[in-house]
XYZ file of C-alpha atoms in Angstrom:
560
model
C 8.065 -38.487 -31.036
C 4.138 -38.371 -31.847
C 3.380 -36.109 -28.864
C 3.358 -32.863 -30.882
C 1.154 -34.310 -34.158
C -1.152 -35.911 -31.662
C -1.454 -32.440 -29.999
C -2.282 -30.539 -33.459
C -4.327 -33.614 -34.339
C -6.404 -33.090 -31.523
C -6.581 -29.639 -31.699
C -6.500 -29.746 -27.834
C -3.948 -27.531 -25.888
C -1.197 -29.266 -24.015
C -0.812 -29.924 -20.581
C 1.626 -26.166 -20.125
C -0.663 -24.397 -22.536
C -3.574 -25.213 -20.688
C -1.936 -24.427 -17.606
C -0.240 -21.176 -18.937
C -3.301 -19.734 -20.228
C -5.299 -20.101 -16.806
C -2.674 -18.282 -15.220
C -3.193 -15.319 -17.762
C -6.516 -15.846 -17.220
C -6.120 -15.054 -13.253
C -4.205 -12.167 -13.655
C -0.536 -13.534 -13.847
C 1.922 -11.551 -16.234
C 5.558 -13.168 -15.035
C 6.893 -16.729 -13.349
C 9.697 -16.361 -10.983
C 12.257 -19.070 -10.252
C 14.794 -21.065 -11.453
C 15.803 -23.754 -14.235
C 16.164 -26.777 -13.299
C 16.847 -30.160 -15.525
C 12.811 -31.343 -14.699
C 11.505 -27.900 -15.471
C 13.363 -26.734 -18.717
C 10.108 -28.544 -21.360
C 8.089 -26.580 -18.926
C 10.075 -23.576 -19.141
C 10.465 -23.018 -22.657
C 6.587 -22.996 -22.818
C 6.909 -20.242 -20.492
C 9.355 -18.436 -22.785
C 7.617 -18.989 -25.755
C 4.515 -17.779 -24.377
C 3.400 -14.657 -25.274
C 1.649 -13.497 -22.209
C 4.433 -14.233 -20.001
C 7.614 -13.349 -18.826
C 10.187 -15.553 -17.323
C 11.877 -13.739 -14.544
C 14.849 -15.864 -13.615
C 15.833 -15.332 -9.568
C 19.735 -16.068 -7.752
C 17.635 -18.875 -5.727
C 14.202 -20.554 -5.227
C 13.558 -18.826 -1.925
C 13.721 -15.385 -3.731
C 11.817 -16.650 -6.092
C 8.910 -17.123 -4.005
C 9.391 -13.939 -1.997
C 9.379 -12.240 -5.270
C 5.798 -14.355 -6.190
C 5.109 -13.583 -2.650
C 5.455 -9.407 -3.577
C 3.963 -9.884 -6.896
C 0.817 -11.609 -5.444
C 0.563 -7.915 -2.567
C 0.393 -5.588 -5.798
C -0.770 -7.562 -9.288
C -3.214 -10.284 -7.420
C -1.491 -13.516 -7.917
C 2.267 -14.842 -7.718
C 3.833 -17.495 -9.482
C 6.849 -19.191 -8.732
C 8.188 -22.673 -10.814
C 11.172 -25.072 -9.511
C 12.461 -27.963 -10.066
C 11.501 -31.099 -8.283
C 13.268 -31.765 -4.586
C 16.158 -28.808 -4.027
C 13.868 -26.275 -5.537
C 10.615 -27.257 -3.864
C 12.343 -27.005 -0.501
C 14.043 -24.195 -1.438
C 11.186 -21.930 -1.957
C 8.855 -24.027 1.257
C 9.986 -20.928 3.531
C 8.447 -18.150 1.253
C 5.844 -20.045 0.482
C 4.985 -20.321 3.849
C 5.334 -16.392 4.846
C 2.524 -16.433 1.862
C 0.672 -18.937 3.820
C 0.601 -17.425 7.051
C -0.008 -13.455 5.784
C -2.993 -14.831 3.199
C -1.132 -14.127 -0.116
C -2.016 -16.339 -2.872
C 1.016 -17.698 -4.519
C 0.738 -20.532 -6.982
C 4.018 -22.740 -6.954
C 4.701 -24.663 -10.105
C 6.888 -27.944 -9.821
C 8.597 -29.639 -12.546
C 8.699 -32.899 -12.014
C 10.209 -36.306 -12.878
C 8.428 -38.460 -15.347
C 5.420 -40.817 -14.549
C 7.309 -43.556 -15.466
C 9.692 -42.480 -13.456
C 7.155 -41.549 -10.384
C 5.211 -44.470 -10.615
C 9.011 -46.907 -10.089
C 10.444 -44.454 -7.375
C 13.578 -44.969 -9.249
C 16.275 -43.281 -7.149
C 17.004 -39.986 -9.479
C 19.032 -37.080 -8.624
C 16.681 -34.285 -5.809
C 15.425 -37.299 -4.548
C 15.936 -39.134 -1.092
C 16.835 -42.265 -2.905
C 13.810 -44.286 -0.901
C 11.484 -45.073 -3.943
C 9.451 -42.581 -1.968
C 8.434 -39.655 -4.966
C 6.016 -38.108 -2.389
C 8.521 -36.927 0.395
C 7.895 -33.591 -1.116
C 4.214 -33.198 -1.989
C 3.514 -33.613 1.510
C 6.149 -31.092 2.739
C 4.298 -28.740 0.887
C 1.074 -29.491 1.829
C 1.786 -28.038 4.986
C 2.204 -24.585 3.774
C -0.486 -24.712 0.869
C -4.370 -24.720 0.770
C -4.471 -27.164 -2.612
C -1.592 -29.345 -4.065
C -2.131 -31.989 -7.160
C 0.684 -33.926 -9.093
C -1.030 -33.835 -12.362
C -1.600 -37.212 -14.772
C -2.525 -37.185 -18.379
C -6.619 -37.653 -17.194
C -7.092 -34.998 -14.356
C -4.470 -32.656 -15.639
C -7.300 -30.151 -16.633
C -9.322 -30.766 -13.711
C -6.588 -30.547 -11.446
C -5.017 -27.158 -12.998
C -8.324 -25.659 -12.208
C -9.121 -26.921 -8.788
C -5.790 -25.276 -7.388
C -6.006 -22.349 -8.798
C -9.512 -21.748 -8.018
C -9.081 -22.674 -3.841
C -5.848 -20.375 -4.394
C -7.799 -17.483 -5.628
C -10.610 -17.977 -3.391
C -8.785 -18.533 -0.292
C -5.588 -16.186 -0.901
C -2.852 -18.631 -0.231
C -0.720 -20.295 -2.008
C -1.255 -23.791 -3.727
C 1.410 -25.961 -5.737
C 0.796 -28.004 -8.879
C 3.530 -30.732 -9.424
C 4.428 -31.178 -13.404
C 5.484 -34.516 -14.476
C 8.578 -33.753 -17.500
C 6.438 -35.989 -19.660
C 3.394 -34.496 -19.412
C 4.387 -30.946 -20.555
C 3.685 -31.559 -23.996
C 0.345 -33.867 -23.402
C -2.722 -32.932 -25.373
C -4.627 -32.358 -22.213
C -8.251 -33.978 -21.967
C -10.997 -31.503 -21.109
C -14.172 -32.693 -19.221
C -17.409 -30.796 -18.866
C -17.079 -30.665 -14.987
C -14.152 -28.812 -15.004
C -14.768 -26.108 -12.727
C -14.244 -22.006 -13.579
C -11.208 -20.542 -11.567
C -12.538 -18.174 -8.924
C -16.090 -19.103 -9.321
C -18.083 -18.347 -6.091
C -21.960 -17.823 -4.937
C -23.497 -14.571 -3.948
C -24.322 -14.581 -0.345
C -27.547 -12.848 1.133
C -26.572 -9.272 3.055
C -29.585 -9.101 4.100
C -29.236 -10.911 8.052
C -25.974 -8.572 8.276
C -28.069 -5.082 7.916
C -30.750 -6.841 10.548
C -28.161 -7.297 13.063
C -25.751 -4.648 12.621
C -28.257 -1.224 11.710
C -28.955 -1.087 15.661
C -25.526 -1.594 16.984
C -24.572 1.469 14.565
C -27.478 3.667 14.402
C -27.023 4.151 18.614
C -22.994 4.220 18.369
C -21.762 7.731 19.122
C -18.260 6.836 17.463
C -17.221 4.420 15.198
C -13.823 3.445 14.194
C -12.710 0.726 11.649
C -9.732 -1.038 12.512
C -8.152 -2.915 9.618
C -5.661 -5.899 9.234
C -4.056 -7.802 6.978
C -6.779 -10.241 5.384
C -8.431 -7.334 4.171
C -5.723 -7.198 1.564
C -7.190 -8.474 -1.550
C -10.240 -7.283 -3.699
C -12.104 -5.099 -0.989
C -10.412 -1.747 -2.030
C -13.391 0.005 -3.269
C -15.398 -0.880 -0.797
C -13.126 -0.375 2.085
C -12.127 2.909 0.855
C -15.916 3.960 0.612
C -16.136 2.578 4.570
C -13.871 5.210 6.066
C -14.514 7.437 3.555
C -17.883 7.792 5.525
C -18.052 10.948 7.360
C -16.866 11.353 11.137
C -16.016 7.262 10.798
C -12.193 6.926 12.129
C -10.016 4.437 11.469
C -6.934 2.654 12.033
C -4.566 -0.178 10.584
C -2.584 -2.797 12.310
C 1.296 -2.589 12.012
C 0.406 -5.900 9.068
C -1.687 -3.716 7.646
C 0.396 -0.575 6.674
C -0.581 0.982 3.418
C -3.983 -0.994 3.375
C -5.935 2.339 3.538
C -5.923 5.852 2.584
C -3.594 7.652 5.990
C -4.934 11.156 4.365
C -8.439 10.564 4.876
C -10.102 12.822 7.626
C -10.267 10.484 10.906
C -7.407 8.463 10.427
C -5.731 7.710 13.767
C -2.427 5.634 13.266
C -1.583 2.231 13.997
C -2.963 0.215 16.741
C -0.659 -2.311 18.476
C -2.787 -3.388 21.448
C -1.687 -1.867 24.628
C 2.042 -0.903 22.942
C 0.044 1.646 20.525
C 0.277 5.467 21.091
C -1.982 6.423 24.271
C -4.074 8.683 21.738
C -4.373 5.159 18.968
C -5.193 2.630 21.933
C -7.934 4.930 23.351
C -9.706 5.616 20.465
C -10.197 2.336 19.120
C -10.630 0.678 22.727
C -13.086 3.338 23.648
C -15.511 3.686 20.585
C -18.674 2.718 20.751
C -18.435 0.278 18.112
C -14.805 -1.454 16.442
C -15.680 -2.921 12.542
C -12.739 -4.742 12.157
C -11.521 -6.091 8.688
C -9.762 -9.160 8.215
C -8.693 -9.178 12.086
C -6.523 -11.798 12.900
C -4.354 -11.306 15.571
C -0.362 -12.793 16.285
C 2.294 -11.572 18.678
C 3.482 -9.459 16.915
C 0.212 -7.895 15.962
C -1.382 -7.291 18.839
C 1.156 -6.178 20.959
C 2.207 -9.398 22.599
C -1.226 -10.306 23.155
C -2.759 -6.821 24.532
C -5.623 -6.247 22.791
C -8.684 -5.275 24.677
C -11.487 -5.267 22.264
C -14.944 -5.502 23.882
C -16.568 -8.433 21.952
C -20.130 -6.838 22.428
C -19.103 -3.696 20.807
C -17.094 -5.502 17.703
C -18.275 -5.902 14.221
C -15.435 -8.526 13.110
C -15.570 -8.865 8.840
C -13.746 -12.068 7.946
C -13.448 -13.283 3.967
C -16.523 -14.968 4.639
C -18.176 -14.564 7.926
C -19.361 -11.655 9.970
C -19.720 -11.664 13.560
C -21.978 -9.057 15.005
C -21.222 -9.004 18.959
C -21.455 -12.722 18.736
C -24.425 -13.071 16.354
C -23.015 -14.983 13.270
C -23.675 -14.341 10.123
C -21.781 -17.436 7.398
C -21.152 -17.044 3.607
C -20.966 -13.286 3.614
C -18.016 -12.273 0.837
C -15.675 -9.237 2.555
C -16.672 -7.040 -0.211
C -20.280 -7.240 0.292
C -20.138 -6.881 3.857
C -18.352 -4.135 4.007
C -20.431 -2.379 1.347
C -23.399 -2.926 3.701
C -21.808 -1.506 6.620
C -21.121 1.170 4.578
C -24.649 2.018 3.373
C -25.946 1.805 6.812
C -23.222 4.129 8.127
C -24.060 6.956 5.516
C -28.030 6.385 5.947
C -27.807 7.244 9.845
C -27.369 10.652 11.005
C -23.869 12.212 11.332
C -21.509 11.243 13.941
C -19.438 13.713 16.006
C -16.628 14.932 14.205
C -13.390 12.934 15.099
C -10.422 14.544 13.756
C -7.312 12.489 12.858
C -4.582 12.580 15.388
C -1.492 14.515 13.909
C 1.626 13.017 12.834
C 4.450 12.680 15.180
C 6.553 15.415 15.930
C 10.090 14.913 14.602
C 12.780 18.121 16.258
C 14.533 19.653 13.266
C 18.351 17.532 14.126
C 21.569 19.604 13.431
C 22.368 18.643 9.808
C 26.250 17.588 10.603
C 24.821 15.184 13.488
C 24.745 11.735 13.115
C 21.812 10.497 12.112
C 19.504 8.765 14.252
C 16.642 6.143 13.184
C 13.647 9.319 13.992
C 15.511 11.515 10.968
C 15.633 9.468 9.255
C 12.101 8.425 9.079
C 11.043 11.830 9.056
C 13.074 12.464 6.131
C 11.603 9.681 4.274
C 8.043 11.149 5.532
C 8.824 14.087 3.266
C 10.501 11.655 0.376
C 7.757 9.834 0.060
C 5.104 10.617 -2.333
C 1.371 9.620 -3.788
C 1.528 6.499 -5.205
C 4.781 5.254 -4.302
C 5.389 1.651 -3.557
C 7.286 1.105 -0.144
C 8.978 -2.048 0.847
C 10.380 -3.185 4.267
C 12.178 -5.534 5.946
C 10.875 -6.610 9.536
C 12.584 -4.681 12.583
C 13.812 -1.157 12.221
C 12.713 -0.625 8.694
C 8.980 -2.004 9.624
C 8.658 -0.875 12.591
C 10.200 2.759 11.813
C 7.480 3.343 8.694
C 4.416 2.241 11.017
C 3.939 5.880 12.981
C 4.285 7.531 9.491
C 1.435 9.339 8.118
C 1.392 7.856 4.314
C 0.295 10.111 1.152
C -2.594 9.018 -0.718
C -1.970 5.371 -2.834
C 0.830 4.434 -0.948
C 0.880 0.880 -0.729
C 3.522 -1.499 2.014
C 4.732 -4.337 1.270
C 5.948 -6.032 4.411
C 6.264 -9.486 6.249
C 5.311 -8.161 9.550
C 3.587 -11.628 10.642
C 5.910 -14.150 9.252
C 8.663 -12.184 9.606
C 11.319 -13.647 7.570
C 14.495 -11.318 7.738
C 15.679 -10.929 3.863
C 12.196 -11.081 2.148
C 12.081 -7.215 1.241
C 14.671 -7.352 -1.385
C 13.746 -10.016 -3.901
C 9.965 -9.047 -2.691
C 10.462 -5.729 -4.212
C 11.168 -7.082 -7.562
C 8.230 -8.804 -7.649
C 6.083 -5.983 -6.655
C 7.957 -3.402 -9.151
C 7.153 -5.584 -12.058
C 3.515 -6.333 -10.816
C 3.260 -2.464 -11.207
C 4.431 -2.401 -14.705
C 6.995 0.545 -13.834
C 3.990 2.999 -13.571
C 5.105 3.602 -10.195
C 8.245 4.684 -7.790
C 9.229 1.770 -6.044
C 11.045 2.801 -2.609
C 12.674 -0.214 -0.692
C 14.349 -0.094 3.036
C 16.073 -2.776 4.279
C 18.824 -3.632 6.905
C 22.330 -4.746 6.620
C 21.778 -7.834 7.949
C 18.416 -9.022 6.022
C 19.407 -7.396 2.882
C 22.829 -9.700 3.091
C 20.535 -12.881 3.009
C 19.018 -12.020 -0.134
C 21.491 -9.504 -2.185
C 21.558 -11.280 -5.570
C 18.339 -10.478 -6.319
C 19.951 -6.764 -6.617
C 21.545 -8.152 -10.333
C 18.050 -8.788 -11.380
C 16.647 -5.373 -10.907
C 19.873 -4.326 -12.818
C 19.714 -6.905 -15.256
C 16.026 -6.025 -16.351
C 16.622 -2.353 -16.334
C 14.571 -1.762 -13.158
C 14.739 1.779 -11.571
C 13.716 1.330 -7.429
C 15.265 3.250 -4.843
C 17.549 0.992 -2.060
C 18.093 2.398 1.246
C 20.278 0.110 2.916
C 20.130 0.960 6.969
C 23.544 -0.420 7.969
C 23.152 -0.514 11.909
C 26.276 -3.204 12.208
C 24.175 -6.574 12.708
C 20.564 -7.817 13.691
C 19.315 -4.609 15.697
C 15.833 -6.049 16.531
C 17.590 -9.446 18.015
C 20.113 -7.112 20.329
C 17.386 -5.039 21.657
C 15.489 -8.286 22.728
C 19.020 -10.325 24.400
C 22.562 -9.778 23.522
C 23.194 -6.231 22.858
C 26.966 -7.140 22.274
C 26.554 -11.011 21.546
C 28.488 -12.208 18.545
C 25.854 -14.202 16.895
C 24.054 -10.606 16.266
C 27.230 -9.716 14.491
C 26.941 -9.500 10.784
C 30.040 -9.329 8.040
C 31.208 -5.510 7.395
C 30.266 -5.083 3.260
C 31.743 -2.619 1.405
C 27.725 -1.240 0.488
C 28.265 1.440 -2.129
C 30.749 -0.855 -4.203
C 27.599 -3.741 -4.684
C 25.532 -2.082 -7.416
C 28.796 -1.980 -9.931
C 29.422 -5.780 -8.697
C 26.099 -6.825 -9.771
C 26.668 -5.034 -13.173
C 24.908 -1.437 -12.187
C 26.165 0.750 -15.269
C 28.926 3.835 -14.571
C 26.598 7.226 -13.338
C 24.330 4.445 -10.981
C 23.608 6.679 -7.847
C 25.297 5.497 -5.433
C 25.494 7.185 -1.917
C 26.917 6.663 1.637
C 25.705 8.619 4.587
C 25.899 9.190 8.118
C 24.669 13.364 8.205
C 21.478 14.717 7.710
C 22.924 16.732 5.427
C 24.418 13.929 3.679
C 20.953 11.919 3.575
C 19.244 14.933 2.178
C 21.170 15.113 -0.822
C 21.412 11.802 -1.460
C 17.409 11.850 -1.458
C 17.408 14.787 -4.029
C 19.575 12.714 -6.327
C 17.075 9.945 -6.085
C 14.587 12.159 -7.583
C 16.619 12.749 -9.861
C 17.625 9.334 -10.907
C 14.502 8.481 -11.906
C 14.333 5.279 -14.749
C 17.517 4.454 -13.489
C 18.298 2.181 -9.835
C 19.505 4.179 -7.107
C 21.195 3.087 -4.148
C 22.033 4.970 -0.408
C 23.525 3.217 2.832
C 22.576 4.774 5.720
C 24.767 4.377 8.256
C 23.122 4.759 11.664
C 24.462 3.107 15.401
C 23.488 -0.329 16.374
C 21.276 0.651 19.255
C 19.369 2.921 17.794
C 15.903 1.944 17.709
C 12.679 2.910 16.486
C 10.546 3.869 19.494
C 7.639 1.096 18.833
C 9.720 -1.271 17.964
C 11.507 -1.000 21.305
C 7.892 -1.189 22.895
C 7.468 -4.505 20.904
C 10.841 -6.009 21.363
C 10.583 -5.744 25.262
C 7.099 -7.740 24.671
C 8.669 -10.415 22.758
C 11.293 -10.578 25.407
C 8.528 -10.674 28.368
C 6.714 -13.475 26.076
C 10.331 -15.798 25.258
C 11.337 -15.164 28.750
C 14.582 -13.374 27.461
């Protein structure tokens, strides 16, 4: 009963104002999740602040793949559960953020110290006196974890967030109930979220002007941990002229696939002849953010010459094996990028041209190569695009993208069912100042469907393209064609939007023509500020080509 006087006595913020406001502070603008009895104090700070919005999710897991698709497009993602069934709940998207370098700050609310500090067996608990079962879960998938107390709660708030900005992955802070409305205590160390030291460039341009002043080509390969604040300055590197360059399939959308020497996407030795030669081949390879999985590189097929790689990493640059520590991305690359328009002009290297797509008869059935090449024309500058991993992935990679396209994919962790809820996240990150275009597969989009009432429920206007292909596609075409367990329920598609409360006039469209998909695509241009929904119905083995490349690898590598 004296918490609130003591906190206006004190004139010292409490414990979820504190915490609130450094979340403004880094950029956040809405909390995904869902209420439970531990988190409600914290939650009606949420509500009542006015900063933030509380976007309430079907389940935790959403929750965090919609923090998760927040984090790709606004900078930082927060999801909040409750203690036990909600923290475990959301460990699988937080995860995916873990592995793909998204930073994702998960918010727990938690029984009281009291409670804590007895292990009294409450409800989400295992009943063991044990209160820590779940902290350590999650410090598997985070980079920095604290369970606050009265003393370090400022200290604490700070040193998460900061590792979780400066590292890009996701971090959890663990709320006890009766802390929420604690006057918090401030101490003079407390450190400044995101604070970092300037690193000297100056050893990078010694080592690196030689390598590139006698390269006769140059291409810059780009993957995924080049994701976050290096856009300037990696759209000033291959903006330099006769420099190609190229993005990894978990890179998609990174760069601008307009620019003049753009080449596609490199996948090791299951990339395009024209990709794999060009990148294997230059003289010198700056790649940004390399780091290579399966799926990545082709099932391991990458044939890089180390003496002719410039490898940027967040903070390290290796210069054909000469290492140069505590060199940010961003300033690395801007150095590469003065000493690449300093030297004299490279051959011209044209970009390759987009892949030819035969004009299909418009009453065919479709097949998965119209209708990526229709979606190659619906596409447009700006747009946000969405995936699911297998044919939706996998089909967007060969596409040439217009200018400000950005991806949002899972192509490392590959969690089947993330696109959906990560959508929302990513559509509200952009403030609805741009089209948000989503693709996703019968069988992940049945994982994570609710998440469908929320873009209804909060008025949101994306365009769904469900690809109904009758099951898990990418799992037949690496065993079981015909197996069962690749067998998915039949949904009735086009009746879902009115089910989760889409108003009368929603467009709503079912397809299986070319004819049929290109009207339904005009009327999602013309359904803009409203959600528009198509199911494409296409066979069960059809299958992008580079996906089949990478399905046989995975096969080869699982022994399938």
């Amino acid at each position: 009963m004296t918490t609130e006087p003591s906190a206006r006595a004190t004139n010292a913020p409490t414990v979820a104002e504190y915490l609130l406001s450094r979340l403004v502070a880094a950029g956040a603008r809405h909390v995904f999740g869902v209420p439970g009895d531990f988190n409600l104090r914290l939650l009606d700070a949420v509500v009542d602040h006015p900063d933030l919005e509380w976007v309430g999710t079907a389940n935790e897991l959403n929750g965090a793949y919609a923090a998760d698709g927040y984090a790709r497009v606004g900078g930082l993602g927060v999801v909040l559960t409750t203690y036990g069934v909600g923290e475990l709940s959301a460990l699988n998207g937080l995860a995916g953020s873990f592995a793909e370098a998204v930073p994702v700050l998960h918010i727990v609310g938690s029984p009281a110290t009291a409670v804590r500090q007895a292990g009294a067996p409450v409800h989400h608990s295992l009943l063991d006196g044990d209160m820590d079962h779940f902290v350590r879960a999650l410090d598997e998938v985070t980079c920095a974890s604290a369970v606050l107390t009265a003393e370090t709660a400022a200290m604490e708030i700070d040193r998460v967030l900061s590792v979780v900005l400066e590292r890009k992955r996701p971090g959890s802070i663990s709320v006890p109930a009766d802390l929420v409305d604690t006057p918090i205590t401030l101490t003079a160390s407390t450190p400044s979220a995101g604070a970092h030291l300037a690193a000297p460039v100056s050893a990078l341009a010694e080592s690196a002007t030689a390598m590139l002043e006698s390269a006769r080509s140059v291409v810059v390969l780009v993957d995924h941990l080049a994701r976050h604040g290096v856009t300037a300055e990696l759209e000033a590197l291959v903006g330099v002229e006769n420099v190609a360059s190229a993005v990894t399939v978990a890179a998609k959308g990174l760069i601008d696939e307009s620019a003049p020497g753009f080449l596609g996407v490199y996948v090791g030795g299951l990339s395009d002849e024209a990709v794999r030669s060009a990148v294997e081949d230059a003289d010198v390879v700056i790649g940004v953010g390399l780091w290579w999985a399966d799926l990545s590189s082709g099932g391991f097929t990458v044939k890089l010459d180390p003496a002719r790689l410039i490898d940027v990493q967040p903070a390290r640059v290796d210069v054909a094996g000469e290492i140069v520590d505590g060199l940010p991305m961003a300033n690395a690359l801007a150095t590469l990028g003065e000493i690449l328009a300093d030297r004299a002009p490279l051959p011209v290297r044209e970009a390759l041209p987009a892949p030819f797509v035969e004009e299909p008869s418009l009453c065919g059935a479709l097949t998965q190569s119209v209708f990526w090449e229709r979606i190659q024309r619906f596409l447009r500058p700006g747009d946000i695009v969405v995936v699911d991993q297998g044919t939706s992935s996998y089909g967007l990679a060969p596409l040439r993208l217009p200018p400000g396209v950005d991806v949002i994919a899972q192509s490392l962790w590959a969690s089947i069912g993330y696109a959906l809820p990560a959508a929302l996240g990513a559509q509200l990150a952009a403030g609805g100042k741009r089209r948000l275009v989503l693709v996703t597969g019968d069988g992940a989009a049945q994982m994570t469907i609710q998440e469908l009432g929320t873009f209804i429920r909060r008025g949101l206007d994306p365009v769904v393209i469900v690809l109904n292909n009758d099951g898990y596609t990418v799992e037949r075409t690496i065993r079981g064609p015909n197996a069962v367990y690749n067998d998915v329920a039949h949904w009735n598609w086009t009746a879902l939007p009115a089910a989760f409360g889409a108003p009368d006039g929603t467009s709503v469209h079912r397809v299986g023509t070319t004819s049929e998909l290109d009207k339904a695509l005009v009327a999602c241009e013309g359904a803009a500020g409203a959600l528009a929904f198509v199911e494409v119905v296409l066979d069960r083995f059809d299958v992008p080509d580079l996906l089949c490349r990478a399905t046989e690898a995975v096969a080869r590598q699982n022994g399938a």
